[in-house]
mmCIF file of C-alpha atoms and ligand atoms in Angstrom:
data_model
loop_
_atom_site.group_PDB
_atom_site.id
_atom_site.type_symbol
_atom_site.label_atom_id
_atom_site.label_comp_id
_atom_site.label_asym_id
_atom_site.label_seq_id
_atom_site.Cartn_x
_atom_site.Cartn_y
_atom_site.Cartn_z
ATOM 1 C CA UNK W 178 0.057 13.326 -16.036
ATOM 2 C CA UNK W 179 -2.506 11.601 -13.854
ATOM 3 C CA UNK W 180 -1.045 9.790 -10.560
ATOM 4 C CA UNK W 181 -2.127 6.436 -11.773
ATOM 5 C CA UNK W 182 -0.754 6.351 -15.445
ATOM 6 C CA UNK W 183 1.959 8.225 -13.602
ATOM 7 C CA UNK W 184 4.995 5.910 -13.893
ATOM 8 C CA UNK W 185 6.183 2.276 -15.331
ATOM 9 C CA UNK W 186 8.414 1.995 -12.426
ATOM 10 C CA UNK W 187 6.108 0.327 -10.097
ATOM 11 C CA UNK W 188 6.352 -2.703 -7.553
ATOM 12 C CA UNK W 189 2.526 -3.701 -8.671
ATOM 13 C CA UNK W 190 2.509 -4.740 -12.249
ATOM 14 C CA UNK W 191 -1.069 -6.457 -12.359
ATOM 15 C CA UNK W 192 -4.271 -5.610 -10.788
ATOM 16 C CA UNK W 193 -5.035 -7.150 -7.064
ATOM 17 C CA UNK W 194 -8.232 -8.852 -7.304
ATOM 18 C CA UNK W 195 -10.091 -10.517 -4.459
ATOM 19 C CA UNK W 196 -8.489 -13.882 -6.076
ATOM 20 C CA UNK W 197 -5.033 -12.956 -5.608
ATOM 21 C CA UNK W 198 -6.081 -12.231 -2.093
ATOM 22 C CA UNK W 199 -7.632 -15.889 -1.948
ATOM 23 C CA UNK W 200 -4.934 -17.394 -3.384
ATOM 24 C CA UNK W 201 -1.990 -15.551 -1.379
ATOM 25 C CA UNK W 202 -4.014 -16.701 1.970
ATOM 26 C CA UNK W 203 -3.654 -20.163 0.257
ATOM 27 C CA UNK W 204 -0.195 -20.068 -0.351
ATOM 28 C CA UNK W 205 1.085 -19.355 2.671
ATOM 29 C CA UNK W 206 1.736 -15.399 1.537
ATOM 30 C CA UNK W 207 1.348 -12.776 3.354
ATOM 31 C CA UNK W 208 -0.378 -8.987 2.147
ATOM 32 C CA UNK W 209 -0.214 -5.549 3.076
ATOM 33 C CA UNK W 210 -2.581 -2.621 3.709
ATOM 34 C CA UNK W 211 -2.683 0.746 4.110
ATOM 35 C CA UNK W 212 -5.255 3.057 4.841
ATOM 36 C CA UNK W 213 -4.452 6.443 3.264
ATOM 37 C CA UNK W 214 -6.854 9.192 2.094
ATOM 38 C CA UNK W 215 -4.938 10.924 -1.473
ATOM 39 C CA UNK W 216 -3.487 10.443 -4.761
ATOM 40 C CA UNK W 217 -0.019 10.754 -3.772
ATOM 41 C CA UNK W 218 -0.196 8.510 -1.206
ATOM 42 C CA UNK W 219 -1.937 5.755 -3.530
ATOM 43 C CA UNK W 220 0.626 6.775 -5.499
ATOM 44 C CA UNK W 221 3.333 5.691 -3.549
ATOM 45 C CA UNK W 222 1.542 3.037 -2.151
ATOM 46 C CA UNK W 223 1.665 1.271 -5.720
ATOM 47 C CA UNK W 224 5.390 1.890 -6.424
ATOM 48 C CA UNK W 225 5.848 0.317 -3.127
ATOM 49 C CA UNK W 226 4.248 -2.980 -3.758
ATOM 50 C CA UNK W 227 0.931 -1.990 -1.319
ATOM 51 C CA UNK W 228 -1.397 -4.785 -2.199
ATOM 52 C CA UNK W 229 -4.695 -3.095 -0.547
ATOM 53 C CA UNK W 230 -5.318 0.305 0.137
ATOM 54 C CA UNK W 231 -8.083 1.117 2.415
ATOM 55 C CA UNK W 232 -9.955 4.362 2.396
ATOM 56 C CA UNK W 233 -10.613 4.216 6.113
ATOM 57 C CA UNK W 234 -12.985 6.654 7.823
ATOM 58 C CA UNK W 235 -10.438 6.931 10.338
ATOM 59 C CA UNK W 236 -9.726 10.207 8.316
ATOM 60 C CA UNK W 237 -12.568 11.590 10.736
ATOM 61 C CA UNK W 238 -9.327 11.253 13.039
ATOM 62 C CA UNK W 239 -6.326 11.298 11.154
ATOM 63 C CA UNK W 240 -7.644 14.183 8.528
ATOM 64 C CA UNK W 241 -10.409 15.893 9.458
ATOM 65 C CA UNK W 242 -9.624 16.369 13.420
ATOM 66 C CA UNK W 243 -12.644 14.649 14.996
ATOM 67 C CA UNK W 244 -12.019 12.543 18.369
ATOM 68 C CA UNK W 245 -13.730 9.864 16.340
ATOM 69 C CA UNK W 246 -15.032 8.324 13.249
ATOM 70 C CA UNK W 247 -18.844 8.921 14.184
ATOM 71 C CA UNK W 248 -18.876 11.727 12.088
ATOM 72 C CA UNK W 249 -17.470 11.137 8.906
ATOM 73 C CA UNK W 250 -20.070 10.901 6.142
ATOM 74 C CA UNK W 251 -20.639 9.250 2.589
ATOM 75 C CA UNK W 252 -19.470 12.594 0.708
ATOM 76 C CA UNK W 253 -16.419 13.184 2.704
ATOM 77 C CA UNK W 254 -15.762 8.936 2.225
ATOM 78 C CA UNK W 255 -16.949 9.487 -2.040
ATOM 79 C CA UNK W 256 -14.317 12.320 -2.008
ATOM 80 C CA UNK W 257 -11.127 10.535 -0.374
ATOM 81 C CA UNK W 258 -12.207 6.639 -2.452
ATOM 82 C CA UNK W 259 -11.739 9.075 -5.918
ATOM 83 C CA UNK W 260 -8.904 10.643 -4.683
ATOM 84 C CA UNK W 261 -7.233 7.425 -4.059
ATOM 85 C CA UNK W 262 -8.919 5.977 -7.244
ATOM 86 C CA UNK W 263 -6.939 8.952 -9.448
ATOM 87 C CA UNK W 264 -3.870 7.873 -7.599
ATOM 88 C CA UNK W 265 -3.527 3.715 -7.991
ATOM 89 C CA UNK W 266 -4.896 1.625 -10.679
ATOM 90 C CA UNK W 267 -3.289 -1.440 -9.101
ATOM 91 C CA UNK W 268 -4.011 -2.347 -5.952
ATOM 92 C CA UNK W 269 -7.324 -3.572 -4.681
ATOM 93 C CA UNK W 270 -9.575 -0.328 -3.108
ATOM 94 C CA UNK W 271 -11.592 -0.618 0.183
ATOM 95 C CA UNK W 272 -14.294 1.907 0.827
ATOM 96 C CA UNK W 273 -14.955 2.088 4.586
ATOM 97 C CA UNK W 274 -19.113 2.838 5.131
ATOM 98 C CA UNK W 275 -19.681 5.706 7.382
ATOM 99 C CA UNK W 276 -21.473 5.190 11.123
ATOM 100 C CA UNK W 277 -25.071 4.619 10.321
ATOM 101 C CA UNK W 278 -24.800 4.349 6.958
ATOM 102 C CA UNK W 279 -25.767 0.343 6.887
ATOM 103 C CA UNK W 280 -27.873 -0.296 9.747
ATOM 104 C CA UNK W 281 -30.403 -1.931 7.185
ATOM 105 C CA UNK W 282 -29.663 -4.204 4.276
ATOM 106 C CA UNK W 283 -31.658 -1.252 1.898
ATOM 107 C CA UNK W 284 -29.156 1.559 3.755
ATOM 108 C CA UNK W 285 -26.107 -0.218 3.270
ATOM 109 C CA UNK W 286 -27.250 -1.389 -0.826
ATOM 110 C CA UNK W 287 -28.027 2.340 -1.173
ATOM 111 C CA UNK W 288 -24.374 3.521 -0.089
ATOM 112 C CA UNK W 289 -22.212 0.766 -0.479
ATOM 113 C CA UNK W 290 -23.374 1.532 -4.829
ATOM 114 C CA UNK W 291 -22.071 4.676 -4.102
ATOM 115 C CA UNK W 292 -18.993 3.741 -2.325
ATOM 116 C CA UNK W 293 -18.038 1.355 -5.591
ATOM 117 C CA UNK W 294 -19.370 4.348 -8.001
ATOM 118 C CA UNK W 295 -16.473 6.272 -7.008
ATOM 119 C CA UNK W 296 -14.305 3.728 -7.486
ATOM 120 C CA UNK W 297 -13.449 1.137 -4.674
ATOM 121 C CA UNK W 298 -13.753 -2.548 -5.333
ATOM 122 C CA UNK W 299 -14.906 -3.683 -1.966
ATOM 123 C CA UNK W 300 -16.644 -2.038 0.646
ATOM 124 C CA UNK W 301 -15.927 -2.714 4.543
ATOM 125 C CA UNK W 302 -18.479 -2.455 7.246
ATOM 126 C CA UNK W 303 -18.318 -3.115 11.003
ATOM 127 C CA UNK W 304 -19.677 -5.514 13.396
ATOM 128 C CA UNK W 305 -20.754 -9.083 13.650
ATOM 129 C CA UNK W 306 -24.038 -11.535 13.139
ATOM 130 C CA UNK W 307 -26.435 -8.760 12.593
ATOM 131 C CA UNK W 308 -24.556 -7.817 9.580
ATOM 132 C CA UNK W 309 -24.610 -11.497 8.071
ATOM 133 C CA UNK W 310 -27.811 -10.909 5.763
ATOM 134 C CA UNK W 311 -26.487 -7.468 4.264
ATOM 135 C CA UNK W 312 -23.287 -9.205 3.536
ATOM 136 C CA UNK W 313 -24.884 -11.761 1.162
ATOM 137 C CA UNK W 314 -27.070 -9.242 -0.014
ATOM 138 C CA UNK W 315 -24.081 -7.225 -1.206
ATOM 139 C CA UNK W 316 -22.622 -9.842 -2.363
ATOM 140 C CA UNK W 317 -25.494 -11.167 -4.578
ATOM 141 C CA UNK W 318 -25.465 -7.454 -5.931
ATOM 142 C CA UNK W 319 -21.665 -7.950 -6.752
ATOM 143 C CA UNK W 320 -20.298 -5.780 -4.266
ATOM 144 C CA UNK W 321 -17.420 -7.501 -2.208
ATOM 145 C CA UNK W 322 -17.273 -7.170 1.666
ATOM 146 C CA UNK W 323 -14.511 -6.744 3.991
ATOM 147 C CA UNK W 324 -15.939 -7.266 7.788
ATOM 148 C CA UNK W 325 -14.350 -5.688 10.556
ATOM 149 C CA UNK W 326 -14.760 -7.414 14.128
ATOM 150 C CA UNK W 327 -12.757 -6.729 17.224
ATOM 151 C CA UNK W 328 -12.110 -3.044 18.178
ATOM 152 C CA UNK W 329 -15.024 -1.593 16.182
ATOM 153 C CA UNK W 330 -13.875 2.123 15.999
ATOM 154 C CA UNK W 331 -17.234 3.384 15.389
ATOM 155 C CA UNK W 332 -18.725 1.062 17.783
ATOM 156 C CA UNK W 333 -16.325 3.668 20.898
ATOM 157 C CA UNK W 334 -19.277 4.665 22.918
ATOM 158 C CA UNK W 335 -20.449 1.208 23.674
ATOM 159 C CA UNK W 336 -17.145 0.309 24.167
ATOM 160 C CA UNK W 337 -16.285 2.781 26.675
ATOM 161 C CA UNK W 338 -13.347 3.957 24.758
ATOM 162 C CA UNK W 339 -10.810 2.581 22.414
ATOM 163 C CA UNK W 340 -10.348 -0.807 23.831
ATOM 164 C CA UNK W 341 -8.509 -4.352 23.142
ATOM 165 C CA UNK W 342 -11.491 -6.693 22.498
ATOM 166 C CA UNK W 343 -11.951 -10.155 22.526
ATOM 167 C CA UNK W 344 -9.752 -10.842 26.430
ATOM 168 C CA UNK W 345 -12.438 -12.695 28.024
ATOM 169 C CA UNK W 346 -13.645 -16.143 27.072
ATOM 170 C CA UNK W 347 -16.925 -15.023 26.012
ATOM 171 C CA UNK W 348 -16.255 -12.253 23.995
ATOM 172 C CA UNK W 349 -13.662 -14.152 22.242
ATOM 173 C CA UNK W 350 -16.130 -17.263 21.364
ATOM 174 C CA UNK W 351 -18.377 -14.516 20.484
ATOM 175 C CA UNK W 352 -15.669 -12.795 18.189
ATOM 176 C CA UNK W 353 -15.132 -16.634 16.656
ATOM 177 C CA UNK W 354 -18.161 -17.229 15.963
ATOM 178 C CA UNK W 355 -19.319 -13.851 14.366
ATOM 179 C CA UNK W 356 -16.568 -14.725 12.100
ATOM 180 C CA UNK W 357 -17.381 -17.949 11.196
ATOM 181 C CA UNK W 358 -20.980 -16.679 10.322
ATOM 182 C CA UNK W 359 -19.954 -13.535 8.245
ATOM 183 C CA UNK W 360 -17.656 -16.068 6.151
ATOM 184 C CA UNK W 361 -20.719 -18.285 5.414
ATOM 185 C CA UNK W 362 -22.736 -15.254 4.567
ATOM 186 C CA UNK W 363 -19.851 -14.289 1.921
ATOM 187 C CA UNK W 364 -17.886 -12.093 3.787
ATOM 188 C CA UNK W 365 -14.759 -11.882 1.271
ATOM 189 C CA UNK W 366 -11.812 -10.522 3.810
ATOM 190 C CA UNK W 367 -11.851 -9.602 7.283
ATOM 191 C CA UNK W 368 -10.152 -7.346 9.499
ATOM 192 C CA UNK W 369 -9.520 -8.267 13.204
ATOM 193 C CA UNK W 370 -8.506 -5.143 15.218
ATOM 194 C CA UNK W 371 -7.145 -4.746 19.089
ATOM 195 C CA UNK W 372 -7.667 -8.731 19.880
ATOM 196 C CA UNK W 373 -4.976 -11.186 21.437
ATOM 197 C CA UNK W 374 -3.050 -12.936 18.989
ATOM 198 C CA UNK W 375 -4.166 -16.603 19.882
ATOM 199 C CA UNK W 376 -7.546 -15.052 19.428
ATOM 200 C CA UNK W 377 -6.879 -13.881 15.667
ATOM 201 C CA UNK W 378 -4.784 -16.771 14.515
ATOM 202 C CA UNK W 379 -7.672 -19.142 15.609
ATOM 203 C CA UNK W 380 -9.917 -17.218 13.408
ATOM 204 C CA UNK W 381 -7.530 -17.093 10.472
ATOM 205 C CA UNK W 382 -7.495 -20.691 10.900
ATOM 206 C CA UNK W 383 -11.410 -21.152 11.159
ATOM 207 C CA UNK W 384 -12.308 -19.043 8.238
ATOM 208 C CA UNK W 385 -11.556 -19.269 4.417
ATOM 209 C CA UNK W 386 -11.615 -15.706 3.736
ATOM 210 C CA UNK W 387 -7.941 -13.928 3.857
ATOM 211 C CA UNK W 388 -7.542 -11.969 7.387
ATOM 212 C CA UNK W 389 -6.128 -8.491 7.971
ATOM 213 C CA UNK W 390 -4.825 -7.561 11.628
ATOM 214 C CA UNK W 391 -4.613 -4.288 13.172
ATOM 215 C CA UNK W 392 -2.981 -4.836 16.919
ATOM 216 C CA UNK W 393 -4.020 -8.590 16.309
ATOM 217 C CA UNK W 394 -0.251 -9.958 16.476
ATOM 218 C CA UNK W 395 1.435 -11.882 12.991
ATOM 219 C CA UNK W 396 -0.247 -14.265 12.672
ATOM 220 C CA UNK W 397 -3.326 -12.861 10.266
ATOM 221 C CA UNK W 398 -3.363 -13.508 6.886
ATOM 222 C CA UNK W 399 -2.092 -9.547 6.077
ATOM 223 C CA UNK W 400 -1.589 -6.609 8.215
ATOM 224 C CA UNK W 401 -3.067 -2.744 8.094
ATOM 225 C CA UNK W 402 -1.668 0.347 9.482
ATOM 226 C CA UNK W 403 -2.771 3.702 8.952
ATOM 227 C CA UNK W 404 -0.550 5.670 6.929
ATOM 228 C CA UNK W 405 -0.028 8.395 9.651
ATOM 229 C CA UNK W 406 1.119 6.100 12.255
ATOM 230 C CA UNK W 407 3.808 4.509 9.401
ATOM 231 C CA UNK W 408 5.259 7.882 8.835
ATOM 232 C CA UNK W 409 4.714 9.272 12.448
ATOM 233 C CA UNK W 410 2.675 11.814 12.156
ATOM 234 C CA UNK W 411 0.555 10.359 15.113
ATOM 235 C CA UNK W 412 1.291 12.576 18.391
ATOM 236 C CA UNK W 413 0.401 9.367 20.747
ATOM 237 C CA UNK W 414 0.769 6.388 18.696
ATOM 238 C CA UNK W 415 -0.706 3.350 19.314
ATOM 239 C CA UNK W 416 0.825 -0.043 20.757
ATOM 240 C CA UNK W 417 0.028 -1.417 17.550
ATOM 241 C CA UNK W 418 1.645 0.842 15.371
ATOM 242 C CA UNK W 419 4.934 1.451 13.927
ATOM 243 C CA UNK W 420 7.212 4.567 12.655
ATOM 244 C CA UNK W 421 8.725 2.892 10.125
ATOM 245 C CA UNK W 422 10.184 6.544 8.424
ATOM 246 C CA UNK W 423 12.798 6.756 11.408
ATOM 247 C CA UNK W 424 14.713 3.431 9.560
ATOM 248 C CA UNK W 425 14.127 5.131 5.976
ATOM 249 C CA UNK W 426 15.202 8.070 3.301
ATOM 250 C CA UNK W 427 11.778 8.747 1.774
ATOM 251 C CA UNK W 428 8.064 7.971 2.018
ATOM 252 C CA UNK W 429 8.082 5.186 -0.452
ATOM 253 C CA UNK W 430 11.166 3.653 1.203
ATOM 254 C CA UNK W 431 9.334 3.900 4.793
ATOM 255 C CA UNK W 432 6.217 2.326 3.043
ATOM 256 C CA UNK W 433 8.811 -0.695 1.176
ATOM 257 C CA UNK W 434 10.250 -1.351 4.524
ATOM 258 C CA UNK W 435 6.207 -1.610 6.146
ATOM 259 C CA UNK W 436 6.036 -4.819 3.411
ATOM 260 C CA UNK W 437 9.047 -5.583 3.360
ATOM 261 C CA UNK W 438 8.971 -6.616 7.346
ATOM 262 C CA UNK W 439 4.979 -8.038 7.163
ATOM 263 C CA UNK W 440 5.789 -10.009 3.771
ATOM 264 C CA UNK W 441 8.957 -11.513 5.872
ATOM 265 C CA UNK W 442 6.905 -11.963 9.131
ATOM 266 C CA UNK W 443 8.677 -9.809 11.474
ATOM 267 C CA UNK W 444 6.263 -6.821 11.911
ATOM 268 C CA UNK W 445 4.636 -6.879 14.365
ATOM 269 C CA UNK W 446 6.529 -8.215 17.031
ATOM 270 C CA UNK W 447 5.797 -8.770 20.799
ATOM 271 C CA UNK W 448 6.033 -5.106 21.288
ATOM 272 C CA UNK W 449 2.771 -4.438 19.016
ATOM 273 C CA UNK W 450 0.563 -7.566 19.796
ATOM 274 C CA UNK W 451 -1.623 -8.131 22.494
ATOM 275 C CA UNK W 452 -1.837 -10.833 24.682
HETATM 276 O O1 LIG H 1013 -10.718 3.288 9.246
HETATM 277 C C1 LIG H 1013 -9.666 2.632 9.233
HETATM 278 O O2 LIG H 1013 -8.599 3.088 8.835
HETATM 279 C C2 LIG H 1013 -9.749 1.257 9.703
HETATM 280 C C3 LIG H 1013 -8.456 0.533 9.961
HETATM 281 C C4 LIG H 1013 -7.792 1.058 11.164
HETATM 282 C C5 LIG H 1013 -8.640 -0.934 10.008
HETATM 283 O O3 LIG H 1013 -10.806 0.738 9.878
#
């Protein structure tokens, strides 16, 4: 039987759209991600109440064994959204673009057709104001955006490694203010990653689409982790991250208990934010 006709027993009766996003950031409610890679993951990810599931190209470094993202590509990214796809027909699908693949508006409306064709709703891109004219592009086409400022994973060589953004005063007015521009342009979520918390909860507050943090503190819309780091398969984990198998049975009750503690606002805590 396929993975997503798979069972009645599930946490996620309807289909997330970007509107239940919208209204949840309304309402005061908070959401969850995960960025996982398979059908039985999705799988579990629905029974679990997993409003978004993002197919992140971190599987360059959580699947695939590369020190980075750099070089994950569309096909590998096609294969792991319709692998996910098979396994969920609930919650709302992110397609991360590959490095390179959107450094023009015509690049990124060339992939991001393919990234939906296999079955994501929404694609997610990285970086700030140069991106504002593909993002209404997209979205005149009909293809939702997530944006992704902060710690910009494929963005490591400029960097200088994998580093908390946004500490001094002007990169965090910078890190503001891309926001604000990418939500004009029709940026429909964003996710902050590796800033301070003041930082991220004074762009949640600035901008009308829903946030999702990532080392960014509780105070973001929704929260991500990568499904590795949940079950602790990660050899050095992150600050950010949490095992949260070691206080469950199963899988599914590791992934309930990841909700569970975002939807009541106590992950993360001081010991995963940034200051
Ligand atoms: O690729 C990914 O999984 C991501 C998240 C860490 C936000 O971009």
């Amino acid at each position: 039987m396929p993975y997503a006709n798979a069972s009645a027993d599930t946490a996620l009766s309807q289909p997330i759209t970007i509107n239940t996003l919208r209204k949840m950031k309304a309402e005061g409610d908070k959401f969850v991600t995960v960025a996982l890679y398979d059908a039985p993951m999705a799988a579990m990810a629905r029974k679990s109440g997993v409003e978004v599931l993002l197919v992140g190209d971190s599987l360059g470094m959580t699947v695939l064994g590369y020190d980075s993202t750099i070089p994950v590509t569309m096909e590998q990214m096609i294969y792991h959204v319709e692998a996910v796809k098979r396994g969920n027909n609930k919650s709302l699908i992110m397609g991360d673009m590959p490095f390179m693949t959107y450094a023009t508006a015509e690049q990124a409306m060339v992939n991001a057709t393919r990234i939906m064709q296999a079955g994501a709703h929404m694609v997610k891109i990285e970086g700030g104001a140069w991106l504002a004219d593909t993002v209404r592009m997209l979205g005149e086409c009909g293809i939702p955006v997530c944006a992704h400022l902060g710690l910009t994973p494929q963005s490591v060589n400029k960097f200088g490694g994998f580093r908390v953004q946004g500490r001094d005063q002007a990169q965090a007015e910078q890190i503001l203010e891309d926001a604000k521009l990418l939500d004009r342009a029709g940026a429909d979520l964003l996710v902050l990653e590796c800033v301070p918390n003041a930082l991220a909860a004074k762009v949640t507050a600035a901008v009308s689409m829903p946030t999702i943090g990532i080392g960014a503190g509780r105070d973001t819309n929704a929260q991500v982790l990568v499904i590795n780091d949940i079950l602790g398969l990660t050899p050095q984990p992150p600050k950010f991250s949490k095992n949260f198998l070691v206080e469950a049975e199963d899988i599914p009750g590791a992934l309930r208990k990841y909700v569970a503690d975002v939807k009541a606002g106590m992950f993360p805590d001081e010991s995963h934010t940034f200051g």
